[in-house]
Amino acid sequence: MNKTKILIIILIILIIVAVSFGVFMAYKTYRTPMQVENLEQAVKILTSEVENENDRMIKLAMYNELSKSFTMVDRHTNEKRKFSNEEMQEIYSNIGGKEAVLNYLQNINDDEKRRDQIQLAFDLKIIDKNDFDDLWHML
Amino acid sequence: MKKRKLIFNLSIYYIVGLILFTIISYIIHITLFSLLTDNTIIPLLELQMIPHNLFYFLPWYVGVYTIFFLLIAIIVHKYDKYMIKKLNEKLENMKGENKNEQN
């Protein structure tokens, strides 16, 4: 085997390893526990009753972030809290889910407020680009 | 002098490989992460985020690439040794054959 062949093989291996590592890092980043300033307070906010629609959107954004890893970590104390499937389902039904937010966004009468709320929902990653376009063009 | 050249060559291979490895891994990493989180990839934002992301993830990239580089270097070195040994054996056989022919 000559030098060029060895170099080509090493390059192919390098690309395969780089791609595999990229996949691993994407998964690892996705599964990273949700970092919070105060664990106790964050759990309390998430499990409390929904007070208004803004509150619902913020809680749903928190839920969406938490649903990637089911784990919350206190940034300062490194204390961890793992949520079970049942707990997550309970939180989701308590918040009302994405359907409740979509319903709320569709029923705002004031156009300016509606635009602001649609933008907020999009920024909080509650609605995707398709939902955003649909809601925006309904105006 | 030879040792210096070898170290210089290895350093060049390491740096070029690291850059290539980081670019490929980073593109796959960010693209897959965006797909997993249902985010659209906004090129301008991603470009702005590169320094921050690289600072955060670089130790991982460097660590994994260094292990990979060392493994490859060890394997290539062993392969080189094996080839030299094989060539020497062949040479010895040829020498033996030549001696027999001469006798």
Tab-separated table of C-alpha atoms in Angstrom:
chain	number	residue	atom	x	y	z
A	1	MET	CA	0.000	0.000	0.000
A	2	ASN	CA	1.550	3.323	-0.974
A	3	LYS	CA	1.475	6.650	0.887
A	4	THR	CA	-1.404	8.136	-1.144
A	5	LYS	CA	-3.636	5.142	-0.465
A	6	ILE	CA	-2.944	5.360	3.284
A	7	LEU	CA	-3.709	9.082	3.237
A	8	ILE	CA	-7.013	8.520	1.403
A	9	ILE	CA	-8.018	5.780	3.886
A	10	ILE	CA	-7.141	8.040	6.837
A	11	LEU	CA	-9.157	10.886	5.281
A	12	ILE	CA	-12.201	8.619	4.805
A	13	ILE	CA	-11.902	7.391	8.413
A	14	LEU	CA	-11.552	11.011	9.589
A	15	ILE	CA	-14.735	12.027	7.769
A	16	ILE	CA	-16.662	9.020	9.139
A	17	VAL	CA	-15.451	9.730	12.700
A	18	ALA	CA	-16.258	13.465	12.330
A	19	VAL	CA	-19.797	12.725	11.096
A	20	SER	CA	-20.397	10.185	13.891
A	21	PHE	CA	-19.052	12.610	16.470
A	22	GLY	CA	-21.277	15.388	15.075
A	23	VAL	CA	-24.309	13.112	15.449
A	24	PHE	CA	-23.266	12.229	19.006
A	25	MET	CA	-22.764	15.904	19.933
A	26	ALA	CA	-26.157	16.863	18.472
A	27	TYR	CA	-27.835	14.161	20.553
A	28	LYS	CA	-25.831	15.115	23.639
A	29	THR	CA	-26.721	18.811	23.255
A	30	TYR	CA	-30.368	17.905	22.707
A	31	ARG	CA	-30.416	15.766	25.858
A	32	THR	CA	-28.629	18.335	28.018
A	33	PRO	CA	-30.635	18.923	31.233
A	34	MET	CA	-32.544	22.191	31.482
A	35	GLN	CA	-30.507	24.715	33.491
A	36	VAL	CA	-32.448	26.896	35.947
A	37	GLU	CA	-31.488	29.619	38.411
A	38	ASN	CA	-33.499	28.131	41.268
A	39	LEU	CA	-34.693	24.542	41.036
A	40	GLU	CA	-37.359	24.736	43.718
A	41	GLN	CA	-38.842	27.908	42.281
A	42	ALA	CA	-38.759	26.572	38.724
A	43	VAL	CA	-40.621	23.394	39.726
A	44	LYS	CA	-43.125	25.502	41.638
A	45	ILE	CA	-43.735	27.766	38.611
A	46	LEU	CA	-44.097	24.820	36.276
A	47	THR	CA	-46.551	22.907	38.441
A	48	SER	CA	-48.680	25.881	39.549
A	49	GLU	CA	-52.058	26.726	38.038
A	50	VAL	CA	-52.126	28.795	34.837
A	51	GLU	CA	-53.013	32.403	35.718
A	52	ASN	CA	-53.338	33.949	32.260
A	53	GLU	CA	-52.480	33.245	28.627
A	54	ASN	CA	-49.031	34.830	28.837
A	55	ASP	CA	-48.291	32.642	31.828
A	56	ARG	CA	-49.496	29.608	29.827
A	57	MET	CA	-47.121	30.408	26.969
A	58	ILE	CA	-44.134	30.820	29.276
A	59	LYS	CA	-44.959	27.558	31.072
A	60	LEU	CA	-45.396	25.731	27.779
A	61	ALA	CA	-42.008	27.030	26.604
A	62	MET	CA	-40.495	25.769	29.857
A	63	TYR	CA	-42.238	22.421	29.399
A	64	ASN	CA	-40.973	22.125	25.820
A	65	GLU	CA	-37.421	22.780	26.987
A	66	LEU	CA	-37.788	20.280	29.817
A	67	SER	CA	-39.300	17.603	27.570
A	68	LYS	CA	-35.948	17.162	25.768
A	69	SER	CA	-34.220	15.627	28.774
A	70	PHE	CA	-36.943	15.342	31.483
A	71	THR	CA	-34.280	16.697	33.842
A	72	MET	CA	-33.800	20.070	35.504
A	73	VAL	CA	-30.504	21.212	37.000
A	74	ASP	CA	-29.877	24.059	39.402
A	75	ARG	CA	-27.165	26.231	37.863
A	76	HIS	CA	-25.713	27.160	41.258
A	77	THR	CA	-26.033	24.033	43.405
A	78	ASN	CA	-25.978	21.415	40.596
A	79	GLU	CA	-28.971	19.780	42.227
A	80	LYS	CA	-30.914	17.610	39.753
A	81	ARG	CA	-34.595	16.806	39.482
A	82	LYS	CA	-35.758	14.096	37.084
A	83	PHE	CA	-39.389	14.069	35.970
A	84	SER	CA	-41.246	10.853	35.198
A	85	ASN	CA	-43.494	10.370	32.155
A	86	GLU	CA	-46.594	10.655	34.349
A	87	GLU	CA	-45.373	13.914	35.889
A	88	MET	CA	-44.659	15.362	32.455
A	89	GLN	CA	-48.099	14.393	31.180
A	90	GLU	CA	-49.670	15.942	34.260
A	91	ILE	CA	-47.759	19.197	33.718
A	92	TYR	CA	-48.740	19.243	30.047
A	93	SER	CA	-52.439	18.741	30.727
A	94	ASN	CA	-52.252	21.308	33.547
A	95	ILE	CA	-50.822	23.881	31.118
A	96	GLY	CA	-53.378	22.990	28.474
A	97	GLY	CA	-50.910	22.190	25.736
A	98	LYS	CA	-50.164	23.809	22.413
A	99	GLU	CA	-53.811	23.524	21.369
A	100	ALA	CA	-54.841	25.965	24.104
A	101	VAL	CA	-52.236	28.482	22.929
A	102	LEU	CA	-53.307	28.134	19.279
A	103	ASN	CA	-56.915	28.580	20.322
A	104	TYR	CA	-56.012	31.709	22.291
A	105	LEU	CA	-53.975	33.166	19.391
A	106	GLN	CA	-56.830	32.587	16.956
A	107	ASN	CA	-59.332	34.330	19.189
A	108	ILE	CA	-57.546	37.613	19.954
A	109	ASN	CA	-59.608	40.423	18.460
A	110	ASP	CA	-57.084	43.248	18.683
A	111	ASP	CA	-54.825	42.863	15.609
A	112	GLU	CA	-51.772	44.514	17.131
A	113	LYS	CA	-51.956	42.444	20.291
A	114	ARG	CA	-52.490	39.364	18.206
A	115	ARG	CA	-49.371	40.043	16.136
A	116	ASP	CA	-47.341	40.573	19.315
A	117	GLN	CA	-48.616	37.366	20.858
A	118	ILE	CA	-48.001	35.330	17.675
A	119	GLN	CA	-44.459	36.702	17.554
A	120	LEU	CA	-43.975	35.887	21.258
A	121	ALA	CA	-45.249	32.329	20.740
A	122	PHE	CA	-42.849	31.916	17.819
A	123	ASP	CA	-39.914	33.350	19.779
A	124	LEU	CA	-40.702	30.988	22.655
A	125	LYS	CA	-40.676	28.117	20.116
A	126	ILE	CA	-44.235	27.127	20.970
A	127	ILE	CA	-45.362	27.393	17.363
A	128	ASP	CA	-43.291	26.462	14.351
A	129	LYS	CA	-42.833	28.404	11.114
A	130	ASN	CA	-45.907	26.792	9.487
A	131	ASP	CA	-48.185	27.678	12.417
A	132	PHE	CA	-46.660	31.159	12.468
A	133	ASP	CA	-47.389	31.696	8.772
A	134	ASP	CA	-50.927	30.312	9.075
A	135	LEU	CA	-51.764	32.515	12.047
A	136	TRP	CA	-50.068	35.564	10.586
A	137	HIS	CA	-51.955	35.292	7.288
A	138	MET	CA	-55.276	34.818	9.061
A	139	LEU	CA	-55.010	38.467	10.147
B	1	MET	CA	17.085	17.113	11.621
B	2	LYS	CA	14.893	14.180	10.553
B	3	LYS	CA	13.146	14.161	13.918
B	4	ARG	CA	12.447	17.879	13.615
B	5	LYS	CA	10.946	17.400	10.160
B	6	LEU	CA	8.817	14.511	11.400
B	7	ILE	CA	7.489	16.590	14.310
B	8	PHE	CA	6.814	19.490	11.948
B	9	ASN	CA	4.941	17.213	9.513
B	10	LEU	CA	2.932	15.624	12.321
B	11	SER	CA	2.016	19.093	13.659
B	12	ILE	CA	0.807	20.145	10.210
B	13	TYR	CA	-1.250	16.934	9.866
B	14	TYR	CA	-2.680	17.507	13.354
B	15	ILE	CA	-3.708	21.111	12.699
B	16	VAL	CA	-5.129	20.492	9.217
B	17	GLY	CA	-6.962	17.389	10.469
B	18	LEU	CA	-8.332	19.242	13.483
B	19	ILE	CA	-9.692	22.048	11.293
B	20	LEU	CA	-11.284	19.549	8.884
B	21	PHE	CA	-12.682	17.445	11.747
B	22	THR	CA	-14.095	20.498	13.559
B	23	ILE	CA	-15.750	21.898	10.419
B	24	ILE	CA	-17.427	18.587	9.486
B	25	SER	CA	-18.502	17.788	13.060
B	26	TYR	CA	-19.756	21.311	13.722
B	27	ILE	CA	-21.899	21.406	10.557
B	28	ILE	CA	-23.426	17.979	11.341
B	29	HIS	CA	-23.863	18.930	15.015
B	30	ILE	CA	-25.683	22.217	14.371
B	31	THR	CA	-27.792	20.882	11.485
B	32	LEU	CA	-28.974	17.812	13.403
B	33	PHE	CA	-29.599	19.799	16.572
B	34	SER	CA	-31.745	22.261	14.616
B	35	LEU	CA	-33.696	19.390	13.081
B	36	LEU	CA	-34.196	17.722	16.474
B	37	THR	CA	-35.508	20.920	18.045
B	38	ASP	CA	-37.672	21.823	15.013
B	39	ASN	CA	-35.785	25.102	14.637
B	40	THR	CA	-35.157	26.505	11.236
B	41	ILE	CA	-31.498	27.184	10.542
B	42	ILE	CA	-30.973	30.942	10.296
B	43	PRO	CA	-27.562	31.315	8.598
B	44	LEU	CA	-26.882	34.822	9.922
B	45	LEU	CA	-27.663	33.811	13.504
B	46	GLU	CA	-25.607	30.622	13.199
B	47	LEU	CA	-22.639	32.663	11.967
B	48	GLN	CA	-22.974	34.979	14.959
B	49	MET	CA	-23.142	31.987	17.293
B	50	ILE	CA	-19.999	30.261	15.959
B	51	PRO	CA	-17.495	31.916	18.375
B	52	HIS	CA	-19.707	31.165	21.383
B	53	ASN	CA	-20.428	27.576	20.316
B	54	LEU	CA	-16.814	26.889	19.432
B	55	PHE	CA	-15.630	28.202	22.785
B	56	TYR	CA	-18.187	25.975	24.535
B	57	PHE	CA	-17.651	22.785	22.499
B	58	LEU	CA	-13.993	23.109	21.456
B	59	PRO	CA	-12.586	21.046	24.360
B	60	TRP	CA	-14.785	18.133	23.192
B	61	TYR	CA	-13.694	18.473	19.585
B	62	VAL	CA	-10.006	18.793	20.504
B	63	GLY	CA	-10.184	15.891	22.983
B	64	VAL	CA	-11.862	13.454	20.606
B	65	TYR	CA	-9.708	14.517	17.656
B	66	THR	CA	-6.490	14.144	19.712
B	67	ILE	CA	-7.468	10.589	20.726
B	68	PHE	CA	-8.308	9.813	17.092
B	69	PHE	CA	-5.016	11.334	15.879
B	70	LEU	CA	-2.952	9.375	18.419
B	71	LEU	CA	-4.722	6.141	17.473
B	72	ILE	CA	-4.100	6.727	13.772
B	73	ALA	CA	-0.452	7.684	14.453
B	74	ILE	CA	0.096	4.502	16.496
B	75	ILE	CA	-1.607	2.311	13.856
B	76	VAL	CA	0.390	3.870	11.006
B	77	HIS	CA	3.620	3.524	12.991
B	78	LYS	CA	2.896	-0.167	13.697
B	79	TYR	CA	1.990	-0.724	10.045
B	80	ASP	CA	5.262	0.926	9.000
B	81	LYS	CA	7.214	-1.357	11.342
B	82	TYR	CA	5.357	-4.407	10.033
B	83	MET	CA	6.091	-3.419	6.428
B	84	ILE	CA	9.791	-2.845	7.157
B	85	LYS	CA	9.986	-6.213	8.902
B	86	LYS	CA	8.305	-7.892	5.939
B	87	LEU	CA	10.604	-6.161	3.448
B	88	ASN	CA	13.656	-7.141	5.499
B	89	GLU	CA	12.502	-10.762	5.528
B	90	LYS	CA	12.049	-10.657	1.765
B	91	LEU	CA	15.492	-9.124	1.369
B	92	GLU	CA	17.024	-11.833	3.548
B	93	ASN	CA	15.279	-14.520	1.478
B	94	MET	CA	16.514	-12.924	-1.748
B	95	LYS	CA	20.044	-12.768	-0.342
B	96	GLY	CA	19.809	-16.432	0.606
B	97	GLU	CA	18.506	-17.365	-2.839
B	98	ASN	CA	21.314	-15.402	-4.519
B	99	LYS	CA	23.921	-17.168	-2.351
B	100	ASN	CA	22.450	-20.565	-3.263
B	101	GLU	CA	22.492	-19.663	-6.956
B	102	GLN	CA	26.131	-18.532	-6.732
B	103	ASN	CA	27.119	-21.795	-4.995
